[in-house]
Amino acid sequence: MPRSFRSGRDYPSGPWSSTAGTTPRSTWARTCPCGCPAATSTCWLDGDTTTAERVTDQVAFAADLAGFLTALYRIDARGGPPPGDHNFFRGGPLTVYDGETRAAIAALGSEVDAGCATRAWEAALRATWRGTPVWVHGDIASGNLLVRGGRLHAVIDFGCSGVGDPACDTAIAWTFLSGEARRVFRSLLPFDEATWARGRGWALWKALIVLVDALDNDPQDAILTKRVIDEVLAEHEACGAA
């Protein structure tokens, strides 16, 4: 997505926050199979913010990111913080944003396919999560991924982390990845179709509310955000979800 989710520095601190020492920072860095470190404190890491131009091989980037997330989900999540106001309900149910999403669809009028957007959103709501809670990053967006030498180098900003449904971490499949890279990302994560439906819901919610403002204030952002919405809706239709 052209605009990343709000970063951790915008969130209130608490006993679960990345700077409080309770998140498994060293484990995340140590177990990442692609070798990229995970920063959960104020230490300085080399690298540049991820952009399409800086990623030399998007398929390899997608594989590295999937490897990091898979390692993250294997960490013992017992005692971790559940979703809530402190992390804007990342890892929680999409129902929290139901009213906001429907209001955005209504406000956008003919700017989006309202019928298809509603169907995709309702499919995401129906895809109830019943899995075991895992650690989630909560804000996997290009602004929180550093590259060096064209490859993923570090994952930063764990201000939205918590324990719950990992579907929120998949939004980058539509906001940044495409084509074969998206297919590889999907294939390497241990998720069922319901999780991907919820992931589309997370991406759709954010893109819709961003587009409402961007149409008035940032035409270029509006173009890019519409592209995200189109990608989400096209995949929803292709999956045959009703």
Tab-separated table of C-alpha atoms in Angstrom:
chain	number	residue	atom	x	y	z
A	1	MET	CA	0.000	0.000	0.000
A	2	PRO	CA	1.347	3.469	-0.752
A	3	ARG	CA	0.841	4.488	2.846
A	4	SER	CA	2.020	2.195	5.622
A	5	PHE	CA	0.009	1.370	8.703
A	6	ARG	CA	0.711	3.717	11.572
A	7	SER	CA	4.092	3.015	13.063
A	8	GLY	CA	4.787	1.822	16.572
A	9	ARG	CA	5.934	5.231	17.764
A	10	ASP	CA	2.331	6.414	17.370
A	11	TYR	CA	1.091	3.850	19.868
A	12	PRO	CA	0.970	4.124	23.649
A	13	SER	CA	3.640	2.293	25.573
A	14	GLY	CA	2.819	-0.546	27.904
A	15	PRO	CA	4.274	-3.674	29.460
A	16	TRP	CA	3.901	-5.389	26.069
A	17	SER	CA	5.710	-2.704	24.065
A	18	SER	CA	8.863	-3.528	22.125
A	19	THR	CA	10.967	-1.160	24.214
A	20	ALA	CA	9.810	-2.666	27.502
A	21	GLY	CA	11.851	-5.828	27.074
A	22	THR	CA	9.023	-8.383	27.087
A	23	THR	CA	8.913	-9.200	23.375
A	24	PRO	CA	11.235	-12.017	22.240
A	25	ARG	CA	13.546	-9.714	20.315
A	26	SER	CA	16.646	-11.876	20.308
A	27	THR	CA	14.692	-14.976	19.327
A	28	TRP	CA	13.130	-13.250	16.340
A	29	ALA	CA	16.502	-12.167	15.055
A	30	ARG	CA	18.123	-15.500	15.774
A	31	THR	CA	15.516	-17.762	14.183
A	32	CYS	CA	14.838	-15.860	10.960
A	33	PRO	CA	15.806	-18.373	8.264
A	34	CYS	CA	16.673	-15.666	5.735
A	35	GLY	CA	19.233	-14.254	8.160
A	36	CYS	CA	17.644	-10.802	8.428
A	37	PRO	CA	17.664	-9.271	11.902
A	38	ALA	CA	14.496	-8.109	13.613
A	39	ALA	CA	14.715	-4.825	15.485
A	40	THR	CA	12.479	-4.354	18.484
A	41	SER	CA	14.442	-1.664	20.241
A	42	THR	CA	16.142	1.614	19.413
A	43	CYS	CA	19.339	0.108	17.998
A	44	TRP	CA	20.474	1.373	14.593
A	45	LEU	CA	20.298	-0.975	11.630
A	46	ASP	CA	21.818	-0.426	8.224
A	47	GLY	CA	19.486	-0.542	5.262
A	48	ASP	CA	16.993	1.456	3.261
A	49	THR	CA	13.233	1.569	3.443
A	50	THR	CA	11.743	-0.910	1.002
A	51	THR	CA	10.571	0.394	-2.358
A	52	ALA	CA	9.876	-1.428	-5.600
A	53	GLU	CA	12.990	0.138	-7.100
A	54	ARG	CA	15.241	-1.046	-4.267
A	55	VAL	CA	14.130	-4.682	-4.377
A	56	THR	CA	16.158	-6.402	-7.070
A	57	ASP	CA	14.302	-9.721	-6.918
A	58	GLN	CA	10.739	-9.519	-5.660
A	59	VAL	CA	10.320	-13.302	-5.569
A	60	ALA	CA	13.370	-13.691	-3.321
A	61	PHE	CA	12.125	-10.793	-1.201
A	62	ALA	CA	8.746	-12.507	-0.804
A	63	ALA	CA	10.410	-15.774	0.157
A	64	ASP	CA	12.616	-14.071	2.750
A	65	LEU	CA	9.643	-12.261	4.257
A	66	ALA	CA	7.617	-15.466	4.418
A	67	GLY	CA	10.572	-17.132	6.119
A	68	PHE	CA	10.725	-14.401	8.737
A	69	LEU	CA	6.998	-14.623	9.454
A	70	THR	CA	7.078	-18.411	9.664
A	71	ALA	CA	9.853	-18.176	12.249
A	72	LEU	CA	7.931	-15.528	14.160
A	73	TYR	CA	4.823	-17.707	14.349
A	74	ARG	CA	6.826	-20.553	15.889
A	75	ILE	CA	7.810	-18.518	18.933
A	76	ASP	CA	6.050	-19.430	22.161
A	77	ALA	CA	3.154	-16.977	22.427
A	78	ARG	CA	1.991	-17.916	25.897
A	79	GLY	CA	1.558	-14.840	28.069
A	80	GLY	CA	1.720	-12.434	25.134
A	81	PRO	CA	-0.710	-9.505	24.882
A	82	PRO	CA	-4.001	-10.149	23.083
A	83	PRO	CA	-5.279	-7.667	20.500
A	84	GLY	CA	-6.719	-4.439	21.829
A	85	ASP	CA	-6.595	-0.669	21.735
A	86	HIS	CA	-2.852	-0.758	22.418
A	87	ASN	CA	-2.118	-2.262	18.966
A	88	PHE	CA	-5.230	-1.164	17.081
A	89	PHE	CA	-6.561	-4.722	17.289
A	90	ARG	CA	-3.926	-6.234	15.021
A	91	GLY	CA	-4.400	-9.977	15.368
A	92	GLY	CA	-8.023	-9.448	16.380
A	93	PRO	CA	-11.315	-9.891	14.525
A	94	LEU	CA	-12.123	-7.739	11.514
A	95	THR	CA	-15.529	-7.011	13.020
A	96	VAL	CA	-13.829	-4.189	14.928
A	97	TYR	CA	-13.600	-2.305	11.629
A	98	ASP	CA	-16.915	-3.357	10.105
A	99	GLY	CA	-18.662	-0.008	10.541
A	100	GLU	CA	-15.656	1.959	9.327
A	101	THR	CA	-15.273	-0.217	6.229
A	102	ARG	CA	-18.934	-0.030	5.228
A	103	ALA	CA	-18.935	3.720	5.756
A	104	ALA	CA	-15.906	4.061	3.481
A	105	ILE	CA	-17.556	1.980	0.752
A	106	ALA	CA	-20.631	4.195	0.932
A	107	ALA	CA	-18.566	7.395	0.916
A	108	LEU	CA	-16.555	6.322	-2.128
A	109	GLY	CA	-19.628	5.825	-4.305
A	110	SER	CA	-18.652	5.029	-7.892
A	111	GLU	CA	-14.925	5.317	-7.153
A	112	VAL	CA	-14.944	1.600	-6.312
A	113	ASP	CA	-17.097	-1.390	-7.180
A	114	ALA	CA	-19.247	-1.161	-4.068
A	115	GLY	CA	-20.933	-4.503	-4.634
A	116	CYS	CA	-17.693	-6.407	-5.074
A	117	ALA	CA	-16.033	-4.569	-2.179
A	118	THR	CA	-18.944	-5.455	0.077
A	119	ARG	CA	-18.847	-9.107	-0.977
A	120	ALA	CA	-15.107	-9.315	-0.362
A	121	TRP	CA	-15.475	-7.658	3.026
A	122	GLU	CA	-18.340	-9.900	4.092
A	123	ALA	CA	-16.420	-12.971	2.963
A	124	ALA	CA	-13.540	-11.854	5.186
A	125	LEU	CA	-15.898	-11.427	8.121
A	126	ARG	CA	-17.308	-14.923	7.611
A	127	ALA	CA	-13.845	-16.488	7.492
A	128	THR	CA	-13.700	-16.830	11.259
A	129	TRP	CA	-10.333	-17.611	12.794
A	130	ARG	CA	-10.214	-20.628	15.119
A	131	GLY	CA	-6.501	-21.248	15.300
A	132	THR	CA	-3.956	-21.156	18.103
A	133	PRO	CA	-2.832	-17.585	18.891
A	134	VAL	CA	0.607	-16.696	17.569
A	135	TRP	CA	2.890	-13.698	17.792
A	136	VAL	CA	2.016	-11.241	15.021
A	137	HIS	CA	4.065	-8.280	13.872
A	138	GLY	CA	0.899	-6.351	13.091
A	139	ASP	CA	2.407	-3.835	10.663
A	140	ILE	CA	4.156	-5.699	7.876
A	141	ALA	CA	4.390	-2.851	5.384
A	142	SER	CA	7.130	-1.599	3.102
A	143	GLY	CA	7.942	1.229	5.509
A	144	ASN	CA	8.837	-1.288	8.210
A	145	LEU	CA	11.062	-3.475	6.046
A	146	LEU	CA	14.671	-2.562	5.332
A	147	VAL	CA	16.603	-3.724	2.295
A	148	ARG	CA	20.310	-3.881	1.656
A	149	GLY	CA	21.841	-5.001	-1.605
A	150	GLY	CA	18.360	-5.463	-3.030
A	151	ARG	CA	17.352	-8.080	-0.438
A	152	LEU	CA	15.349	-8.008	2.766
A	153	HIS	CA	17.735	-7.065	5.545
A	154	ALA	CA	15.661	-6.223	8.620
A	155	VAL	CA	12.122	-6.083	9.974
A	156	ILE	CA	11.533	-3.119	12.266
A	157	ASP	CA	8.850	-1.463	14.374
A	158	PHE	CA	7.044	-3.985	16.532
A	159	GLY	CA	4.719	-1.395	18.075
A	160	CYS	CA	1.670	-3.256	16.746
A	161	SER	CA	2.807	-6.696	17.833
A	162	GLY	CA	0.579	-8.934	19.880
A	163	VAL	CA	-0.746	-12.458	20.060
A	164	GLY	CA	-3.648	-13.537	17.895
A	165	ASP	CA	-4.664	-14.191	14.287
A	166	PRO	CA	-1.757	-13.807	11.819
A	167	ALA	CA	-4.022	-12.766	8.919
A	168	CYS	CA	-3.172	-9.093	9.496
A	169	ASP	CA	0.438	-9.816	8.516
A	170	THR	CA	-0.574	-10.912	5.014
A	171	ALA	CA	-1.851	-7.556	3.721
A	172	ILE	CA	1.497	-6.894	2.060
A	173	ALA	CA	0.617	-9.623	-0.448
A	174	TRP	CA	-1.637	-7.043	-2.134
A	175	THR	CA	-0.086	-3.775	-1.027
A	176	PHE	CA	3.441	-4.493	-2.277
A	177	LEU	CA	3.820	-7.950	-3.817
A	178	SER	CA	2.394	-9.040	-7.140
A	179	GLY	CA	2.440	-11.856	-9.667
A	180	GLU	CA	4.890	-14.671	-8.942
A	181	ALA	CA	6.154	-12.965	-5.783
A	182	ARG	CA	2.656	-12.991	-4.306
A	183	ARG	CA	2.204	-16.630	-5.288
A	184	VAL	CA	5.497	-17.600	-3.618
A	185	PHE	CA	4.642	-15.615	-0.485
A	186	ARG	CA	1.318	-17.433	-0.243
A	187	SER	CA	2.825	-20.845	-0.909
A	188	LEU	CA	5.450	-20.510	1.832
A	189	LEU	CA	3.106	-19.485	4.634
A	190	PRO	CA	1.162	-22.197	6.492
A	191	PHE	CA	-2.266	-20.628	6.029
A	192	ASP	CA	-5.622	-21.891	4.809
A	193	GLU	CA	-7.920	-20.066	2.406
A	194	ALA	CA	-9.895	-18.549	5.279
A	195	THR	CA	-6.753	-16.811	6.534
A	196	TRP	CA	-6.100	-15.356	3.092
A	197	ALA	CA	-9.710	-14.157	2.925
A	198	ARG	CA	-9.212	-12.330	6.222
A	199	GLY	CA	-5.911	-10.990	4.921
A	200	ARG	CA	-7.750	-9.519	1.943
A	201	GLY	CA	-10.128	-7.978	4.438
A	202	TRP	CA	-7.277	-6.264	6.290
A	203	ALA	CA	-5.826	-4.905	3.053
A	204	LEU	CA	-9.245	-3.801	1.816
A	205	TRP	CA	-10.182	-2.017	5.051
A	206	LYS	CA	-7.006	0.032	5.076
A	207	ALA	CA	-7.091	0.849	1.370
A	208	LEU	CA	-10.706	2.000	1.503
A	209	ILE	CA	-10.231	4.388	4.411
A	210	VAL	CA	-7.010	5.751	2.876
A	211	LEU	CA	-8.755	6.311	-0.447
A	212	VAL	CA	-11.511	8.411	1.122
A	213	ASP	CA	-8.937	11.005	2.180
A	214	ALA	CA	-6.571	10.573	-0.764
A	215	LEU	CA	-9.205	11.477	-3.340
A	216	ASP	CA	-9.300	14.979	-1.877
A	217	ASN	CA	-5.748	15.418	-0.683
A	218	ASP	CA	-3.356	13.200	-2.635
A	219	PRO	CA	-4.316	12.234	-6.209
A	220	GLN	CA	-1.192	10.125	-6.735
A	221	ASP	CA	-1.842	8.211	-3.533
A	222	ALA	CA	-5.428	7.696	-4.699
A	223	ILE	CA	-4.227	6.076	-7.925
A	224	LEU	CA	-1.923	3.694	-6.070
A	225	THR	CA	-4.525	2.867	-3.437
A	226	LYS	CA	-7.151	2.118	-6.071
A	227	ARG	CA	-4.681	-0.330	-7.552
A	228	VAL	CA	-4.492	-2.147	-4.214
A	229	ILE	CA	-8.285	-2.317	-4.024
A	230	ASP	CA	-8.457	-3.652	-7.584
A	231	GLU	CA	-5.911	-6.364	-6.749
A	232	VAL	CA	-7.825	-7.431	-3.647
A	233	LEU	CA	-11.187	-7.524	-5.392
A	234	ALA	CA	-9.822	-9.360	-8.423
A	235	GLU	CA	-8.373	-12.083	-6.220
A	236	HIS	CA	-11.581	-12.332	-4.218
A	237	GLU	CA	-13.570	-12.872	-7.400
A	238	ALA	CA	-10.995	-15.337	-8.748
A	239	CYS	CA	-11.234	-17.385	-5.558
A	240	GLY	CA	-14.954	-17.745	-6.126
A	241	ALA	CA	-15.769	-16.338	-2.684
A	242	ALA	CA	-19.311	-15.062	-2.419
